[in-house]
PDB file of C-alpha atoms in Angstrom:
ATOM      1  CA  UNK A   1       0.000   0.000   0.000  1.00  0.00           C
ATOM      2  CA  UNK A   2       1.225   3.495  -0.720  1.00  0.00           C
ATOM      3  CA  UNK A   3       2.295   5.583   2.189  1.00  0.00           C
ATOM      4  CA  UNK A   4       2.759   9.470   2.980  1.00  0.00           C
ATOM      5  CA  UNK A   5       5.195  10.710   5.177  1.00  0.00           C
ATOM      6  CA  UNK A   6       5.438  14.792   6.440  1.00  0.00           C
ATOM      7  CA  UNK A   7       7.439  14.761   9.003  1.00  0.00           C
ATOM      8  CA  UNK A   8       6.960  18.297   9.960  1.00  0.00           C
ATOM      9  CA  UNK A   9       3.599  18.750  12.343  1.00  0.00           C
ATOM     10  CA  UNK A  10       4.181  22.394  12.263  1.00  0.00           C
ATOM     11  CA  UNK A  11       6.670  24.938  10.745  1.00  0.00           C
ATOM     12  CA  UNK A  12       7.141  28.512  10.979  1.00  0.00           C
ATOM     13  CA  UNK A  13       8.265  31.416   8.880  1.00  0.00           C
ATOM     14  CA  UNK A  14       8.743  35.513   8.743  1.00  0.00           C
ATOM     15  CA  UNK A  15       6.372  36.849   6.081  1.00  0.00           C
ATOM     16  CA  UNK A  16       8.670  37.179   3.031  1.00  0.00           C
ATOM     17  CA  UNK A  17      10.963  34.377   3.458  1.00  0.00           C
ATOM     18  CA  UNK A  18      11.250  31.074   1.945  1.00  0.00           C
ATOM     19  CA  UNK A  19      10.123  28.116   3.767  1.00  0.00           C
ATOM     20  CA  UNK A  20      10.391  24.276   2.679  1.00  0.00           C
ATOM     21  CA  UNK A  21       8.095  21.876   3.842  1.00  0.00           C
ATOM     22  CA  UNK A  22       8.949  18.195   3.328  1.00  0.00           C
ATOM     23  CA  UNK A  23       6.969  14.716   2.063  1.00  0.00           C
ATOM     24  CA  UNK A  24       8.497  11.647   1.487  1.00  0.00           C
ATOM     25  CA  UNK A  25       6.537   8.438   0.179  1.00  0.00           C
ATOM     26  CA  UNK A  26       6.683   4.923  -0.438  1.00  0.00           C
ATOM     27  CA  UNK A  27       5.113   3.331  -3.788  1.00  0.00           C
ATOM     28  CA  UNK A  28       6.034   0.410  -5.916  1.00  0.00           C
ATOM     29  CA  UNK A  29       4.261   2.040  -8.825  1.00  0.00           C
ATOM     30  CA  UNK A  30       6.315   4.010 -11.495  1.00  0.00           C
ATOM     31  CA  UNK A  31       3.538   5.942 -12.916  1.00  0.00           C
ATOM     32  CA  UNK A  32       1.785   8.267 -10.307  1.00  0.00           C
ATOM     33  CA  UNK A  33       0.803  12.132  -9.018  1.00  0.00           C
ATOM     34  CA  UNK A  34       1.981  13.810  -6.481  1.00  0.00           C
ATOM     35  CA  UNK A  35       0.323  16.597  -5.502  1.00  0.00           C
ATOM     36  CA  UNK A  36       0.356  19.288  -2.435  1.00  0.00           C
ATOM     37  CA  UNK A  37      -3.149  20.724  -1.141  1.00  0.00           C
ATOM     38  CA  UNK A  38      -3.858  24.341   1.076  1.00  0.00           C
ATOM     39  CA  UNK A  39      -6.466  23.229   3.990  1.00  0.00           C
ATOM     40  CA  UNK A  40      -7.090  26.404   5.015  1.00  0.00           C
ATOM     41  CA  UNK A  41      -9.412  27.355   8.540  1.00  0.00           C
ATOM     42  CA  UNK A  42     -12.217  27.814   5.740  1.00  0.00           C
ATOM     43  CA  UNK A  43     -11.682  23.778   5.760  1.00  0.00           C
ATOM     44  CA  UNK A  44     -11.470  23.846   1.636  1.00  0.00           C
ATOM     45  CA  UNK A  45      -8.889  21.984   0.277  1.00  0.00           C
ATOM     46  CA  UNK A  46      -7.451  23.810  -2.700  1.00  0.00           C
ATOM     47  CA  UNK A  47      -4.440  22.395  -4.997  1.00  0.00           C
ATOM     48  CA  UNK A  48      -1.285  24.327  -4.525  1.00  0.00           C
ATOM     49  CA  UNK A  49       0.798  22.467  -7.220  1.00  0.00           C
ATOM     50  CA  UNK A  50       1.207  19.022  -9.089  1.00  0.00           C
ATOM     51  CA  UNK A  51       3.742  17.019 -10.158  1.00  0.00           C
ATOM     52  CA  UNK A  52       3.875  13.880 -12.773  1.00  0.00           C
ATOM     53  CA  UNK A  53       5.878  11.225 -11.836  1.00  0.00           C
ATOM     54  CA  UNK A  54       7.386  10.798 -15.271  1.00  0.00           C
ATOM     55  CA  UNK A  55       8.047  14.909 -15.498  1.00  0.00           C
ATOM     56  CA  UNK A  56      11.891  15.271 -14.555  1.00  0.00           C
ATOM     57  CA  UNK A  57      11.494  19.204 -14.396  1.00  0.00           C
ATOM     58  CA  UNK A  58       9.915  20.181 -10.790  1.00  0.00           C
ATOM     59  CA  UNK A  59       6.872  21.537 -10.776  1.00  0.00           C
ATOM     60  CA  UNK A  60       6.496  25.554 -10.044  1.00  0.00           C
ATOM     61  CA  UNK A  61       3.407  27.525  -9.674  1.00  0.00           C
ATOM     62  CA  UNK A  62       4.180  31.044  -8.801  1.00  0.00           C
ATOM     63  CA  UNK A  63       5.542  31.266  -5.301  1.00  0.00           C
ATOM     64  CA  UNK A  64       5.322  27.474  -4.889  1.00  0.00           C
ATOM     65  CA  UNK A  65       7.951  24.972  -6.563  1.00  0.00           C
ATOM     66  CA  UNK A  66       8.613  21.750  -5.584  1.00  0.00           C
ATOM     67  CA  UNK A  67      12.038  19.572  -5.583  1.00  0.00           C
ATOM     68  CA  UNK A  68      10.988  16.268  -6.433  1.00  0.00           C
ATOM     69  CA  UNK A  69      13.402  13.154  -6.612  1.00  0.00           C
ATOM     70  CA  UNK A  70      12.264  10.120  -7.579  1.00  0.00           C
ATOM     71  CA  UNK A  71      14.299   7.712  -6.463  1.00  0.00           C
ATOM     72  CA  UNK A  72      14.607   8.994  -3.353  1.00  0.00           C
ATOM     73  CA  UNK A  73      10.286   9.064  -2.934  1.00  0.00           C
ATOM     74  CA  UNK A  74      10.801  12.914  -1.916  1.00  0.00           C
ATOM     75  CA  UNK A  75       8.667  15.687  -2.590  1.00  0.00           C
ATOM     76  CA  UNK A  76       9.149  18.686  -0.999  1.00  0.00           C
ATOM     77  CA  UNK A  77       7.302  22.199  -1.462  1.00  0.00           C
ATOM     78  CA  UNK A  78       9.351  25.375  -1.381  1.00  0.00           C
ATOM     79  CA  UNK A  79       7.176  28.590  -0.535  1.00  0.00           C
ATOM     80  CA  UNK A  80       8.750  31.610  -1.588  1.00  0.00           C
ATOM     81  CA  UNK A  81       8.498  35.315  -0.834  1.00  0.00           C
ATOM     82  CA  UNK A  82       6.208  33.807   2.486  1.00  0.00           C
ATOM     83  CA  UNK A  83       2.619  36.134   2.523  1.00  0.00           C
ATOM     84  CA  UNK A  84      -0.035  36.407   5.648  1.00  0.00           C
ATOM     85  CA  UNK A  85      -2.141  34.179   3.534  1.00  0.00           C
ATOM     86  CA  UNK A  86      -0.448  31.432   3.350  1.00  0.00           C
ATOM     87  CA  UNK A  87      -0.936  30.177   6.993  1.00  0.00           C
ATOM     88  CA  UNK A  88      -2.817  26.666   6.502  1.00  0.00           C
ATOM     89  CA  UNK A  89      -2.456  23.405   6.849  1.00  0.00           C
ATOM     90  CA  UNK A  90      -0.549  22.277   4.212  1.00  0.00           C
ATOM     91  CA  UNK A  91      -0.764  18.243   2.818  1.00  0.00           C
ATOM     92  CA  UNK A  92       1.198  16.066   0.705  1.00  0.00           C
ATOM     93  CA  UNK A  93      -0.407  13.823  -1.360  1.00  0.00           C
ATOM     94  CA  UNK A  94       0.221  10.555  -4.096  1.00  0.00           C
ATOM     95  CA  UNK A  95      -2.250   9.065  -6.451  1.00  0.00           C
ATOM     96  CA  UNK A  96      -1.554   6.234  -8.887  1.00  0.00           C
ATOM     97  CA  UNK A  97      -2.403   6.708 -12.455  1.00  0.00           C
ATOM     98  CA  UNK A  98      -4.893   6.294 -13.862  1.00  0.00           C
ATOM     99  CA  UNK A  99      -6.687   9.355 -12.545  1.00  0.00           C
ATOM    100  CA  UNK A 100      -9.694   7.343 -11.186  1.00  0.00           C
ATOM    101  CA  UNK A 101      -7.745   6.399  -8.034  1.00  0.00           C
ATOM    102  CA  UNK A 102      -7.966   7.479  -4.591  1.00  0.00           C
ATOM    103  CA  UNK A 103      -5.776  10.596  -3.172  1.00  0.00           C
ATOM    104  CA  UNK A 104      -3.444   9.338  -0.336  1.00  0.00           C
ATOM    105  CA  UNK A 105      -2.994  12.578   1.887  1.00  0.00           C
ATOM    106  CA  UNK A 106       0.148  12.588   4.564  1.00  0.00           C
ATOM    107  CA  UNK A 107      -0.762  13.815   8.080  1.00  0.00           C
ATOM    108  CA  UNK A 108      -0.476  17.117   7.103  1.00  0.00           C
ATOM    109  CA  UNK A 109       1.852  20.768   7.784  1.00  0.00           C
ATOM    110  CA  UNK A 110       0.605  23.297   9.920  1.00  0.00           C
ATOM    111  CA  UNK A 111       2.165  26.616   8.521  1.00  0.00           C
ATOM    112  CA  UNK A 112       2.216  29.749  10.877  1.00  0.00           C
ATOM    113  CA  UNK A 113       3.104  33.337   9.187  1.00  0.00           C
ATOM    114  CA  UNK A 114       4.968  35.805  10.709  1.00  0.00           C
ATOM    115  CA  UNK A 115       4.253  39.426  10.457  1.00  0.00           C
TER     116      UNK A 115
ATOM    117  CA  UNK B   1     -19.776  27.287 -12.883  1.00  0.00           C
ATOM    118  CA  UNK B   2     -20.710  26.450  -9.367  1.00  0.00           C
ATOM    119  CA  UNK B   3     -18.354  25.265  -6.975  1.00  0.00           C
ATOM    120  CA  UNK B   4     -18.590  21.641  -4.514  1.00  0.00           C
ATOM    121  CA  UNK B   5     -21.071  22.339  -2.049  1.00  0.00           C
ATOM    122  CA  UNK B   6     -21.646  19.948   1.161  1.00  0.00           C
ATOM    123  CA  UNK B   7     -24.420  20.329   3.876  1.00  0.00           C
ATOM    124  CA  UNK B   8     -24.889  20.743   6.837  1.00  0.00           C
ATOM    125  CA  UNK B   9     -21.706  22.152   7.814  1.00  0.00           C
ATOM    126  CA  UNK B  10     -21.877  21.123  11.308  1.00  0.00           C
ATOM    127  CA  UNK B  11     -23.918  18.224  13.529  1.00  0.00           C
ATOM    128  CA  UNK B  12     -23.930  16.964  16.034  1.00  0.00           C
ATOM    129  CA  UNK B  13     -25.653  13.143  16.610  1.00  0.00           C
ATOM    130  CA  UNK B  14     -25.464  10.267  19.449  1.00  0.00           C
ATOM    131  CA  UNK B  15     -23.904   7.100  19.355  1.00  0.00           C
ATOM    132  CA  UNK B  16     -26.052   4.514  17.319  1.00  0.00           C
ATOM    133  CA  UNK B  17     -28.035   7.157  15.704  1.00  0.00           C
ATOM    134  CA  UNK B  18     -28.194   7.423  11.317  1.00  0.00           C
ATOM    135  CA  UNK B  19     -26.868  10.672   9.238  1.00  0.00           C
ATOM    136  CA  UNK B  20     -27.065  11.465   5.807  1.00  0.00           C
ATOM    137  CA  UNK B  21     -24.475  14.368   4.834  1.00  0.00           C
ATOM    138  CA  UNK B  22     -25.012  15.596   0.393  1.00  0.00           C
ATOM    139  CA  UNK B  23     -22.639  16.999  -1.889  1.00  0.00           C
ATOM    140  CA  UNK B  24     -23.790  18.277  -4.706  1.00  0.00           C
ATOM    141  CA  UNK B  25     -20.991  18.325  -7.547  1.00  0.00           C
ATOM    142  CA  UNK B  26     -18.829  20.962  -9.450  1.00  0.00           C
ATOM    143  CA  UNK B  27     -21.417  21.735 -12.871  1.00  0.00           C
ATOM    144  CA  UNK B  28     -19.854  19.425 -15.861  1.00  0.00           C
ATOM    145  CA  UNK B  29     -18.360  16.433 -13.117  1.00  0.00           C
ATOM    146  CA  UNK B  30     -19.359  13.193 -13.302  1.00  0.00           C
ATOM    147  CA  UNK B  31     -17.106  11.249 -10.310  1.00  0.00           C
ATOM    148  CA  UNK B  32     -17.725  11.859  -6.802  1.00  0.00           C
ATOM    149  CA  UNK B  33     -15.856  10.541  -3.891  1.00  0.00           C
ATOM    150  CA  UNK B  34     -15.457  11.466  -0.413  1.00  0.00           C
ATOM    151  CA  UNK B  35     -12.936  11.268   2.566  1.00  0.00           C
ATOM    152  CA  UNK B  36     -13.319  11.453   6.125  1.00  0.00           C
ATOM    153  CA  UNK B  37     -10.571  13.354   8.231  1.00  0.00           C
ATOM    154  CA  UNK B  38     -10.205  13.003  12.029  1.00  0.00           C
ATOM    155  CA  UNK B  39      -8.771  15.866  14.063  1.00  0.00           C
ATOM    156  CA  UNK B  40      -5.366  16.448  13.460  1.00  0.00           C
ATOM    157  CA  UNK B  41      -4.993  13.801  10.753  1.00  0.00           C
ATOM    158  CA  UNK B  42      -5.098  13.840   6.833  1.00  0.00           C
ATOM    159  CA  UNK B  43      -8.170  12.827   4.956  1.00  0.00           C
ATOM    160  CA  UNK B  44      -8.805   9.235   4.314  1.00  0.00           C
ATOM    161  CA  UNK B  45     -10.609   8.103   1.163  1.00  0.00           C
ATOM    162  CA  UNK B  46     -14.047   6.421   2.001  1.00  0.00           C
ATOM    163  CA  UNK B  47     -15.306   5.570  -1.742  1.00  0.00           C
ATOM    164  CA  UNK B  48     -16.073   6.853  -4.852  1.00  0.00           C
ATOM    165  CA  UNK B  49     -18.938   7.206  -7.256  1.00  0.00           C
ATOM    166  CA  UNK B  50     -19.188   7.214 -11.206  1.00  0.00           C
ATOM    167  CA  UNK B  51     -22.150   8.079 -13.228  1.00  0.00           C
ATOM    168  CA  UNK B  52     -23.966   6.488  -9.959  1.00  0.00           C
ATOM    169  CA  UNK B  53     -22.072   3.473  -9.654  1.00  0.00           C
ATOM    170  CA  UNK B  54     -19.558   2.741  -6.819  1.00  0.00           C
ATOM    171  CA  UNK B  55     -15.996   2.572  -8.078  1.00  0.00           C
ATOM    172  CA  UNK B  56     -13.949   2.166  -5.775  1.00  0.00           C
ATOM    173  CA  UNK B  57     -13.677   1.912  -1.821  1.00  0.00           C
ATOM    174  CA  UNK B  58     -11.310   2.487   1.385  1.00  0.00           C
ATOM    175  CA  UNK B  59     -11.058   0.368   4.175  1.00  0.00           C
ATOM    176  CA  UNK B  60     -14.195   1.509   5.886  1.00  0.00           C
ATOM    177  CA  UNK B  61     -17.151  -0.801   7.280  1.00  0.00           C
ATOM    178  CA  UNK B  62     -20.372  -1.210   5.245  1.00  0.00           C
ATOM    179  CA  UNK B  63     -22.001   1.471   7.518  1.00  0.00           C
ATOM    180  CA  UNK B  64     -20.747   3.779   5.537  1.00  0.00           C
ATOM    181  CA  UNK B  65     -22.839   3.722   2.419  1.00  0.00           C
ATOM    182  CA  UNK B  66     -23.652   6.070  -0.617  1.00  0.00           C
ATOM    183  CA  UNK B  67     -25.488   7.106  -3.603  1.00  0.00           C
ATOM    184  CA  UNK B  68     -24.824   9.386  -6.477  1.00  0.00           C
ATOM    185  CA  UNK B  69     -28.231  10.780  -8.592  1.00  0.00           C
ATOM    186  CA  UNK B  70     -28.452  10.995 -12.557  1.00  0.00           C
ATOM    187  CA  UNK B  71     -27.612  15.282 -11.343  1.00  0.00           C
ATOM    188  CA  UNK B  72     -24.634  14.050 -10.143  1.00  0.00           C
ATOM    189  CA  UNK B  73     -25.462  15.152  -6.183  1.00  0.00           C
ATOM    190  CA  UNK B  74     -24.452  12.653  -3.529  1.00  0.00           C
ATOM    191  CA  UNK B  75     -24.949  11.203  -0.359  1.00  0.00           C
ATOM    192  CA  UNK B  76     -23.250   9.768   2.180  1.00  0.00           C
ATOM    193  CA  UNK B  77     -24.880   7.760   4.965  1.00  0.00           C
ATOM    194  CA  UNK B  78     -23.432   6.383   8.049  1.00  0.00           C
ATOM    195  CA  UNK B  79     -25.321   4.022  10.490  1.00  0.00           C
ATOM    196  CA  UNK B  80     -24.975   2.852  13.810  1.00  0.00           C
ATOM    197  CA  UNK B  81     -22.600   6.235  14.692  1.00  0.00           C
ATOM    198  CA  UNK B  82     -19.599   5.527  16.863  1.00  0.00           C
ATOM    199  CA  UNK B  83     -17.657   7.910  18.983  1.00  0.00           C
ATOM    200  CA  UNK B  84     -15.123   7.762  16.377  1.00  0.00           C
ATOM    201  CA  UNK B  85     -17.126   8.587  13.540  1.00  0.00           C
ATOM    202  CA  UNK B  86     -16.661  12.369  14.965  1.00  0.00           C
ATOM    203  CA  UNK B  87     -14.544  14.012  11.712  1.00  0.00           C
ATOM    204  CA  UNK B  88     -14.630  16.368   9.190  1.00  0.00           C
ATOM    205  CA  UNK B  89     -16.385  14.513   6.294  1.00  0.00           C
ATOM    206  CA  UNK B  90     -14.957  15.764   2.407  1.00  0.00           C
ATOM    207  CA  UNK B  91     -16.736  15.436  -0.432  1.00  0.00           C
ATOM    208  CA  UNK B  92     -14.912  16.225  -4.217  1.00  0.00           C
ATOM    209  CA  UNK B  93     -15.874  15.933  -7.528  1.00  0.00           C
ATOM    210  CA  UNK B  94     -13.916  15.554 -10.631  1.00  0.00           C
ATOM    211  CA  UNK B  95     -14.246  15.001 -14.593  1.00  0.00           C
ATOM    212  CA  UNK B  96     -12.629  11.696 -15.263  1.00  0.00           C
ATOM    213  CA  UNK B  97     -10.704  11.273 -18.452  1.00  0.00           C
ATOM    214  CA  UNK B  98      -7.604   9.976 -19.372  1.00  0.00           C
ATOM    215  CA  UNK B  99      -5.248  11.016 -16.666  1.00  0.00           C
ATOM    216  CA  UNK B 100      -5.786  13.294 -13.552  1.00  0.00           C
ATOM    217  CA  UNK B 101      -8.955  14.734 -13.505  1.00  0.00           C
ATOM    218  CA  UNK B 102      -8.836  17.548 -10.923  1.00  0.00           C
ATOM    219  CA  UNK B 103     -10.380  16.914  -7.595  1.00  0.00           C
ATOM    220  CA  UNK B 104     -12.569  20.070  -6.233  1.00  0.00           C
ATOM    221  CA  UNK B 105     -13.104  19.868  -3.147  1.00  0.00           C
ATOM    222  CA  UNK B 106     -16.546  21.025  -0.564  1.00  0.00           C
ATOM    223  CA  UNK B 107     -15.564  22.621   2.791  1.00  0.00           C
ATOM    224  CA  UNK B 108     -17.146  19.778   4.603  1.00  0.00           C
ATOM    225  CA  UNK B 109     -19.358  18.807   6.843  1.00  0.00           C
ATOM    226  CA  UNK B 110     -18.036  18.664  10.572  1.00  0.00           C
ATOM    227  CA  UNK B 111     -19.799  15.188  11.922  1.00  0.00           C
ATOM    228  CA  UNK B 112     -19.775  15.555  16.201  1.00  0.00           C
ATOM    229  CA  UNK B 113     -21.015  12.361  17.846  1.00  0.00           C
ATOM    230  CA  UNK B 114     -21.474  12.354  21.605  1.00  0.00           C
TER     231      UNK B 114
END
């Protein structure tokens, strides 16, 4: 069965900076997603970014990029230029392909801002 | 287009007693699945539903049922509540095709039982 890993409960960081939260995961698939969600107190989940397993080039969405290294089953978010609204709950997440599978979330970031 | 929408967004029930919590989907999807997350914990898939069939399903008991309607709407129901049926229950729809379709996520409903 396919696992998620954050090892992180909760991370901090000064509005502005650059913060990296970390996933790791275990899969004996070669095809899959991996994807990182925003829970935040509105409850919503909302995608941040995803990444295709067969993709070598990481995955960036404006502020957010990933570093993802497949062998290693790591898949790490990088937030940059760190904003008030960015406080949430942040979770890592794997899906086999094809897309009709279930999302396998990790237990989840809690990200604190800093004014 | 509309967005997921779940109701209620709170209850609160007693041990043994029955709830029904409904989604109804993103315009244009035609999957539905839902998860249930426990304080502190990420969300754990419970099944899935395509054009009204089920599709697919997590290790949860069969008191945790569901329907989807021709409108694409859906229920879940739960019977016989336990303690630890208290959680934040997801619901998110999706267009399936060939590769990811994009889940959309509800803002839940918030399941209490006392």
């Amino acid at each position: 069965a396919q696992t998620v890993t954050q090892s992180q409960p909760e991370m901090s960081v000064q509005e502005a900076e650059t913060v990296t939260l970390s996933c790791t995961y275990d899969t004996s698939e070669s095809d899959y997603y991996l994807f990182w969600y925003k829970q935040p107190p509105s409850r919503q989940m909302i995608l941040v970014i995803r990444q295709e397993a067969y993709k070598q080039q990481n995955a960036t969405e404006n502020r957010f990029s990933v570093n993802f290294q497949k062998a290693a089953k790591s898949f790490s978010l990088k937030i940059s230029d760190s904003q008030l609204g960015d406080a949430a709950m942040y979770f890592c997440a794997y899906r086999k392909r094809p897309g009709n599978t279930p999302l396998v979330f990790g237990k989840g970031t809690r990200l604190s801002v800093i004014a | 287009e509309t967005g997921v929408t779940q109701s209620p967004t709170h209850l609160i029930k007693t041990r043994g007693q029955q709830v029904t919590l409904r989604c109804s989907s993103q315009s244009g999807h035609n999957t539905v699945s839902w998860y249930q997350q426990a304080l502190g914990q990420g969300p754990q898939f419970i099944f899935q539903y395509y054009r009204e069939e089920e599709n697919g399903r997590g290790n949860f008991p069969p008191r945790f049922s569901g329907l989807q309607f021709p409108n694409y709407s859906s229920e879940l129901n739960v019977n016989a509540l336990e303690l630890d049926d208290s959680a934040l229950y997801l619901c998110a729809s999706s267009f399936l095709v060939a590769g990811a379709g994009e889940l959309f996520f509800g803002e839940g409903s918030r399941l209490t039982v006392l």
